[in-house]
Short mmCIF file of C-alpha atoms and ligand atoms in Angstrom, two decimals:
data_model
loop_
_atom_site.label_atom_id
_atom_site.label_comp_id
_atom_site.label_asym_id
_atom_site.label_seq_id
_atom_site.Cartn_x
_atom_site.Cartn_y
_atom_site.Cartn_z
CA MET A 1 157.45 141.68 149.61
CA SER A 2 154.53 143.31 148.30
CA ILE A 3 154.97 146.02 145.24
CA ILE A 4 151.22 146.91 144.96
CA GLN A 5 148.78 146.49 147.73
CA ILE A 6 145.50 147.52 147.59
CA THR A 7 143.31 147.52 150.62
CA ASP A 8 139.49 147.54 150.82
CA VAL A 9 139.16 149.61 147.74
CA THR A 10 135.70 151.28 146.42
CA LYS A 11 135.45 153.16 143.74
CA VAL A 12 131.72 154.89 143.01
CA PHE A 13 131.13 156.97 139.85
CA PRO A 14 128.57 159.50 139.94
CA ALA A 15 125.55 158.45 138.37
CA ARG A 16 125.32 159.79 134.41
CA SER A 17 121.75 160.90 134.58
CA LYS A 18 119.26 161.39 137.07
CA ALA A 19 117.50 158.22 136.14
CA GLU A 20 120.78 156.08 137.14
CA THR A 21 122.16 155.65 140.36
CA PRO A 22 125.88 155.67 141.32
CA LEU A 23 127.83 152.80 140.25
CA ALA A 24 130.44 151.17 142.40
CA ALA A 25 132.67 149.89 139.84
CA LEU A 26 134.87 148.65 142.45
CA ASP A 27 133.23 147.09 145.65
CA GLY A 28 135.64 146.24 148.71
CA VAL A 29 138.80 145.05 146.66
CA SER A 30 141.76 143.96 148.07
CA LEU A 31 145.04 142.70 146.33
CA ASP A 32 148.34 142.07 147.17
CA ILE A 33 151.13 141.66 144.15
CA GLU A 34 154.31 140.45 145.20
CA LYS A 35 157.52 142.01 143.76
CA GLY A 36 158.48 139.98 140.24
CA ASP A 37 155.27 138.28 139.77
CA ILE A 38 153.23 138.34 136.55
CA TYR A 39 149.54 139.02 137.96
CA GLY A 40 147.05 138.39 135.68
CA ILE A 41 143.35 139.99 136.43
CA ILE A 42 140.74 138.46 134.28
CA GLY A 43 137.03 139.45 134.06
CA TYR A 44 134.19 140.12 131.58
CA SER A 45 133.58 143.78 130.12
CA GLY A 46 132.65 146.20 132.96
CA ALA A 47 134.01 143.96 135.83
CA GLY A 48 136.19 146.81 136.96
CA LYS A 49 139.55 145.58 135.80
CA SER A 50 140.49 149.06 133.73
CA THR A 51 139.55 150.91 136.97
CA LEU A 52 141.87 148.70 139.20
CA VAL A 53 144.52 149.65 136.81
CA ARG A 54 143.61 153.44 136.94
CA LEU A 55 143.73 153.15 140.56
CA ILE A 56 147.36 151.48 140.51
CA ASN A 57 149.02 154.50 138.08
CA ALA A 58 146.91 157.16 140.03
CA LEU A 59 144.94 158.21 137.37
CA GLU A 60 141.87 157.71 139.58
CA LYS A 61 141.44 157.95 143.44
CA PRO A 62 139.62 155.64 145.21
CA THR A 63 136.34 156.57 147.02
CA SER A 64 137.80 154.73 150.03
CA GLY A 65 140.41 152.35 150.92
CA SER A 66 144.12 152.64 150.04
CA VAL A 67 146.64 151.96 147.24
CA VAL A 68 150.12 151.87 148.11
CA VAL A 69 152.58 151.22 145.35
CA ASP A 70 156.40 150.41 145.97
CA GLY A 71 155.84 151.71 149.50
CA VAL A 72 154.20 155.00 148.45
CA GLU A 73 150.37 155.74 149.22
CA VAL A 74 149.49 156.99 145.86
CA SER A 75 145.67 157.60 146.87
CA ALA A 76 146.68 160.19 149.24
CA LEU A 77 149.10 161.98 146.94
CA ARG A 78 148.61 165.42 145.14
CA GLU A 79 148.78 165.55 141.64
CA SER A 80 152.45 167.14 141.49
CA ALA A 81 153.97 164.31 143.69
CA LEU A 82 152.41 161.45 141.41
CA ARG A 83 154.62 162.29 138.51
CA SER A 84 157.73 160.47 140.11
CA VAL A 85 155.11 157.64 140.97
CA ARG A 86 153.99 157.34 137.51
CA LEU A 87 157.37 156.97 136.08
CA GLY A 88 158.23 154.06 137.93
CA ILE A 89 155.11 152.43 136.05
CA GLY A 90 154.98 151.53 132.44
CA MET A 91 151.99 151.23 130.61
CA VAL A 92 150.76 148.98 127.23
CA PHE A 93 147.42 149.25 125.92
CA GLN A 94 145.20 147.36 123.49
CA GLN A 95 145.43 150.07 120.52
CA PHE A 96 149.25 150.77 121.04
CA ASN A 97 148.52 154.52 121.65
CA LEU A 98 151.64 155.42 119.54
CA PHE A 99 152.19 158.83 117.97
CA ASN A 100 151.72 158.38 114.48
CA SER A 101 153.83 161.23 113.52
CA ARG A 102 156.79 160.06 114.98
CA THR A 103 158.93 157.14 114.09
CA VAL A 104 159.48 154.23 116.19
CA TRP A 105 162.73 155.72 117.50
CA GLY A 106 160.56 159.08 118.15
CA ASN A 107 158.07 157.07 120.29
CA ILE A 108 160.63 155.41 122.41
CA GLU A 109 162.56 158.72 122.93
CA TYR A 110 159.00 160.50 123.95
CA PRO A 111 158.97 159.50 127.76
CA LEU A 112 162.95 159.63 128.32
CA THR A 113 162.42 163.42 127.11
CA VAL A 114 159.66 163.88 129.31
CA ALA A 115 161.42 162.17 132.22
CA GLY A 116 164.06 164.62 131.76
CA VAL A 117 166.76 162.08 130.97
CA PRO A 118 169.63 164.03 129.45
CA LYS A 119 169.58 163.91 125.61
CA GLU A 120 173.07 162.49 125.31
CA GLN A 121 171.68 159.35 127.21
CA HIS A 122 168.73 158.78 124.62
CA GLN A 123 170.65 156.88 121.69
CA ALA A 124 172.25 154.24 123.77
CA ARG A 125 168.86 153.63 125.74
CA ILE A 126 166.81 153.42 122.73
CA SER A 127 169.04 151.27 120.68
CA GLU A 128 169.07 148.81 123.60
CA LEU A 129 165.35 148.63 123.74
CA LEU A 130 165.17 148.43 119.96
CA HIS A 131 167.38 145.28 120.17
CA PHE A 132 165.55 144.02 123.31
CA VAL A 133 162.22 144.14 121.08
CA GLY A 134 163.57 142.91 117.92
CA LEU A 135 163.04 146.29 115.75
CA VAL A 136 166.56 147.66 115.32
CA GLU A 137 165.71 147.54 111.39
CA HIS A 138 162.49 149.55 111.70
CA ALA A 139 163.98 152.37 113.93
CA HIS A 140 162.89 154.81 111.42
CA ALA A 141 159.50 153.29 110.32
CA TYR A 142 156.17 155.29 111.33
CA PRO A 143 153.78 153.23 113.16
CA ASP A 144 151.37 152.81 110.10
CA GLN A 145 154.18 150.94 108.20
CA LEU A 146 154.32 148.31 111.08
CA SER A 147 152.22 145.20 111.62
CA GLY A 148 150.04 145.13 114.77
CA GLY A 149 152.67 142.92 116.62
CA GLN A 150 155.47 145.29 115.69
CA LYS A 151 153.43 148.34 116.79
CA GLN A 152 152.92 146.43 120.22
CA ARG A 153 156.49 145.77 120.46
CA VAL A 154 157.12 149.57 120.06
CA GLY A 155 154.55 149.88 122.88
CA ILE A 156 156.57 147.45 125.38
CA ALA A 157 159.75 149.35 124.48
CA ARG A 158 158.26 153.02 125.15
CA ALA A 159 156.72 151.57 128.44
CA LEU A 160 160.25 150.16 129.46
CA ALA A 161 162.33 153.36 128.36
CA THR A 162 162.43 154.66 132.08
CA SER A 163 163.42 151.58 133.50
CA PRO A 164 159.99 150.99 135.51
CA ALA A 165 159.37 148.54 138.37
CA ILE A 166 155.95 147.81 137.34
CA LEU A 167 154.50 147.26 133.79
CA LEU A 168 150.65 147.49 133.47
CA ALA A 169 149.22 145.82 130.44
CA ASP A 170 145.72 146.20 129.98
CA GLU A 171 144.04 143.91 127.09
CA ALA A 172 147.75 144.23 125.40
CA THR A 173 147.17 141.59 123.19
CA SER A 174 143.44 141.83 122.41
CA ALA A 175 143.85 143.57 118.95
CA LEU A 176 146.32 140.89 117.75
CA ASP A 177 145.86 137.61 116.09
CA PRO A 178 146.68 134.42 117.94
CA GLU A 179 150.44 133.94 116.55
CA THR A 180 151.13 137.58 117.22
CA THR A 181 149.64 137.45 120.75
CA ARG A 182 152.05 134.40 121.48
CA GLU A 183 155.00 136.74 120.18
CA VAL A 184 153.72 139.64 122.40
CA LEU A 185 153.44 137.40 125.72
CA THR A 186 156.76 135.72 125.01
CA LEU A 187 158.20 139.09 125.08
CA LEU A 188 156.32 140.31 128.27
CA LYS A 189 157.56 137.13 129.79
CA ARG A 190 161.00 138.09 129.03
CA VAL A 191 160.36 141.38 130.29
CA ASN A 192 159.68 139.97 133.63
CA GLU A 193 162.39 137.32 133.52
CA GLU A 194 165.44 139.56 132.35
CA PHE A 195 164.58 142.96 134.30
CA GLY A 196 162.82 141.62 137.19
CA ILE A 197 159.79 143.83 136.16
CA THR A 198 156.54 143.24 138.28
CA ILE A 199 153.71 142.84 135.35
CA VAL A 200 149.90 143.21 135.99
CA VAL A 201 148.35 141.89 133.08
CA ILE A 202 144.34 142.78 132.51
CA THR A 203 142.47 140.37 130.12
CA HIS A 204 139.23 138.72 129.44
CA GLU A 205 141.43 135.76 127.70
CA MET A 206 142.22 132.64 130.03
CA GLU A 207 144.87 131.82 127.25
CA VAL A 208 146.82 134.79 128.09
CA ILE A 209 146.66 134.25 132.08
CA ARG A 210 147.85 130.38 131.17
CA SER A 211 150.70 131.52 129.07
CA ILE A 212 152.25 134.03 131.28
CA ALA A 213 150.92 134.64 134.61
CA HIS A 214 152.03 133.16 137.95
CA LYS A 215 148.85 134.27 139.98
CA VAL A 216 145.21 135.21 139.03
CA ALA A 217 142.34 137.10 140.47
CA VAL A 218 139.05 136.93 138.85
CA MET A 219 136.90 139.90 138.87
CA GLU A 220 132.87 139.97 138.65
CA LYS A 221 130.83 143.23 139.16
CA GLY A 222 133.63 145.16 140.91
CA ARG A 223 134.77 142.44 143.34
CA ILE A 224 137.28 139.53 143.23
CA VAL A 225 135.75 136.63 143.41
CA GLU A 226 138.46 134.12 143.63
CA ARG A 227 142.19 134.27 143.46
CA GLY A 228 145.42 132.21 143.79
CA ASP A 229 148.29 130.46 141.92
CA VAL A 230 147.37 129.99 138.08
CA PHE A 231 147.91 125.95 138.21
CA ASP A 232 145.55 125.88 141.50
CA ILE A 233 142.74 127.94 139.84
CA PHE A 234 142.90 126.09 136.32
CA SER A 235 142.91 122.71 138.14
CA ALA A 236 140.42 123.41 140.68
CA PRO A 237 138.30 126.44 139.95
CA VAL A 238 135.60 127.24 142.55
CA ALA A 239 133.87 130.50 141.87
CA GLU A 240 131.25 130.14 139.11
CA ALA A 241 132.80 132.78 137.06
CA THR A 242 136.13 131.13 137.27
CA LYS A 243 134.64 127.97 136.17
CA ARG A 244 133.29 129.59 133.17
CA PHE A 245 136.77 131.48 132.27
CA VAL A 246 138.81 127.97 132.86
CA SER A 247 135.88 125.96 130.68
CA THR A 248 137.14 128.29 127.57
CA ILE A 249 140.21 126.51 127.21
CA VAL A 250 140.01 123.08 129.47
CA THR A 251 137.44 120.62 128.91
CA SER A 252 136.28 119.28 132.30
CA VAL A 253 133.11 117.69 133.01
CA PRO A 254 130.87 117.24 129.97
CA GLU A 255 127.76 119.43 130.01
CA GLY A 256 124.91 120.32 128.02
CA ASP A 257 124.69 119.47 124.34
CA SER A 258 128.08 117.51 124.76
CA LEU A 259 126.39 115.39 127.42
CA ASP A 260 123.48 114.65 125.75
CA ALA A 261 125.42 113.35 122.51
CA LEU A 262 127.66 111.19 124.87
CA ARG A 263 124.40 109.76 126.62
CA LEU A 264 122.91 108.78 123.26
CA ARG A 265 125.98 106.71 122.54
CA HIS A 266 126.84 105.30 126.18
CA PRO A 267 123.61 104.46 128.08
CA GLY A 268 125.73 103.19 131.01
CA ARG A 269 127.41 105.07 133.87
CA ILE A 270 129.62 107.96 132.89
CA VAL A 271 132.40 109.22 135.31
CA THR A 272 134.58 112.03 135.07
CA PHE A 273 138.12 111.54 136.78
CA SER A 274 139.99 114.99 137.73
CA PHE A 275 143.75 114.64 138.73
CA ALA A 276 145.97 117.61 139.62
CA ASP A 277 149.28 115.66 139.77
CA GLY A 278 149.52 113.85 136.23
CA SER A 279 150.38 110.02 135.41
CA THR A 280 150.39 108.38 138.65
CA ALA A 281 146.99 108.99 139.33
CA GLN A 282 145.77 108.30 135.79
CA SER A 283 147.58 104.68 135.86
CA ALA A 284 146.00 104.08 139.26
CA VAL A 285 142.61 104.79 137.63
CA PHE A 286 143.06 102.15 134.96
CA LEU A 287 144.80 99.45 136.80
CA THR A 288 141.76 99.93 139.57
CA LEU A 289 139.11 99.68 136.80
CA GLY A 290 141.05 96.50 135.31
CA ASP A 291 141.35 94.78 138.55
CA ALA A 292 137.69 95.32 139.53
CA GLU A 293 136.80 93.94 136.05
CA VAL A 294 135.23 97.05 135.06
CA GLY A 295 135.13 97.82 131.25
CA PHE A 296 136.03 101.50 130.31
CA GLU A 297 136.05 103.71 127.34
CA LEU A 298 137.53 107.40 127.24
CA ILE A 299 134.82 109.32 125.71
CA TYR A 300 135.62 112.86 126.73
CA GLY A 301 138.44 115.11 128.33
CA GLY A 302 141.82 115.70 128.22
CA ILE A 303 145.31 116.35 129.92
CA ASN A 304 146.36 120.03 130.37
CA GLU A 305 149.50 121.69 131.32
CA VAL A 306 149.91 124.97 133.24
CA GLN A 307 153.01 126.31 134.44
CA ALA A 308 154.93 122.96 133.74
CA LYS A 309 152.44 120.80 135.79
CA THR A 310 149.87 118.80 134.41
CA PHE A 311 146.05 118.23 135.49
CA GLY A 312 143.11 116.42 133.80
CA HIS A 313 139.84 115.46 133.34
CA LEU A 314 138.96 112.42 131.88
CA THR A 315 135.41 111.17 131.25
CA LEU A 316 134.96 107.57 131.24
CA ALA A 317 131.79 105.03 130.04
CA LEU A 318 132.25 102.43 132.27
CA THR A 319 130.45 98.76 131.89
CA GLY A 320 130.13 96.15 134.63
CA ASP A 321 127.82 95.47 137.46
CA ASP A 322 127.34 98.34 139.78
CA ALA A 323 128.85 96.77 142.93
CA SER A 324 132.14 96.24 141.11
CA ILE A 325 132.08 99.75 139.67
CA ASP A 326 131.02 101.20 142.95
CA GLY A 327 134.02 99.56 144.81
CA ALA A 328 136.24 100.55 141.84
CA LEU A 329 135.19 104.35 142.43
CA ALA A 330 135.47 104.50 146.18
CA ARG A 331 139.15 103.20 145.89
CA ILE A 332 139.91 105.54 143.13
CA ALA A 333 138.52 108.48 145.26
CA GLU A 334 141.58 108.09 147.31
CA VAL A 335 143.80 109.36 144.26
CA ALA A 336 141.43 111.21 142.41
CA THR A 337 138.40 113.54 142.23
CA VAL A 338 135.54 111.73 141.10
CA THR A 339 132.38 112.84 139.53
CA GLU A 340 129.56 110.58 138.53
CA VAL A 341 128.07 112.46 135.37
CA LYS A 342 124.16 112.58 135.99
N1 LIG B 401 134.58 157.52 134.27
C1 LIG B 401 133.26 156.70 134.61
N2 LIG B 401 132.13 157.33 134.82
C2 LIG B 401 131.40 156.44 135.23
N3 LIG B 401 131.26 154.79 134.91
C3 LIG B 401 132.43 154.39 134.64
C4 LIG B 401 133.57 155.34 134.33
N4 LIG B 401 134.58 154.32 134.59
C5 LIG B 401 134.29 153.10 134.37
N5 LIG B 401 132.85 153.25 134.86
C6 LIG B 401 131.72 152.10 134.71
O1 LIG B 401 132.43 151.09 135.75
C7 LIG B 401 132.24 149.67 135.54
C8 LIG B 401 133.58 149.11 135.49
O2 LIG B 401 134.37 149.43 134.18
P1 LIG B 401 135.98 149.04 134.19
O3 LIG B 401 136.18 149.86 132.65
O4 LIG B 401 136.89 149.29 135.14
O5 LIG B 401 135.53 147.55 133.56
P2 LIG B 401 136.26 146.61 132.58
O6 LIG B 401 136.21 145.22 133.71
O7 LIG B 401 137.91 147.08 132.59
O8 LIG B 401 135.63 146.05 131.39
P3 LIG B 401 136.22 146.57 129.83
O9 LIG B 401 136.90 145.62 129.71
O10 LIG B 401 135.05 146.83 129.21
O11 LIG B 401 136.96 148.22 129.88
C9 LIG B 401 131.56 149.87 134.34
O12 LIG B 401 130.20 149.59 134.37
C10 LIG B 401 131.74 151.25 133.66
O13 LIG B 401 130.87 151.63 133.03
#
């Protein structure tokens, strides 16, 4: 069941000066997010990711199209009716957005007060959240006494205070080092698994998508250029923008300087074999080459794991006569994608 349904949404911002033309930050975007999913939205700066998030929590209205959240058409609601919709959506930010004048406890209490939760219920809820994010000992610390990772854990506890059905994480780990990023992503995964909260993760880092997302949409210039299950997108990206993102963490076919360097060392035929189902296809490649008396050396690539499934791109330098190589490649093409590197 969809919990967020965005249909043919366009968002045009007025020109900032007479010299400029109005800008379509979103241009015909449709996106369905299922309840309980972790959905990643990736794109470079200016792709329209934040605008999309601001439409989901109704901080912006679309120029055209509709945004339905948990069965409510938020794009049509008046400001007064939006309050209850926003209570069902938690938000985590890159710069944490904590109140520096309030303690950890006070920061987590704030949304409870705003939502009108009776005071006598605050203590139990805050204490539960502090345990969940592992900050019980820091309850009375102020944000500037905390590390970045601890601040983000407060941000997550605060976002969960009113038990939202949806959590929007806008570049939540972009200000953190890799180790702390892993901790925060693990926490977000627990939020999803233990509470069944749907999470929308906005990022420009493919590693964030690989670590926690089930599905991903790739945005470029206000449009979604590709979407799908994270494993499919990583193992066989189609759009150019997707390929660029995937190549930041997956070595596939060698190109540019890497290819030039390989060519110098291996003047013969260079072929990349790509598989999406791990070891069976790999052994078939090696056995077929051996049977055809084609020599091979692994020179580039590797095996990757996404969502507990493996895929790989292995580039081999082949030696032998062309007819044997061609025969072997034709047989291998039945179990793996074969790309001759030119
Ligand atoms: N309030 C606004 N007025 C005018 N233009 C805007 C406004 N908000 C966003 N834009 C423009 O819309 C486009 C998309 O911006 P958006 O912030 O959604 O992209 P993004 O993918 O989130 O990028 P970033 O990661 O840099 O935030 C950009 O060109 C931006 O300058």
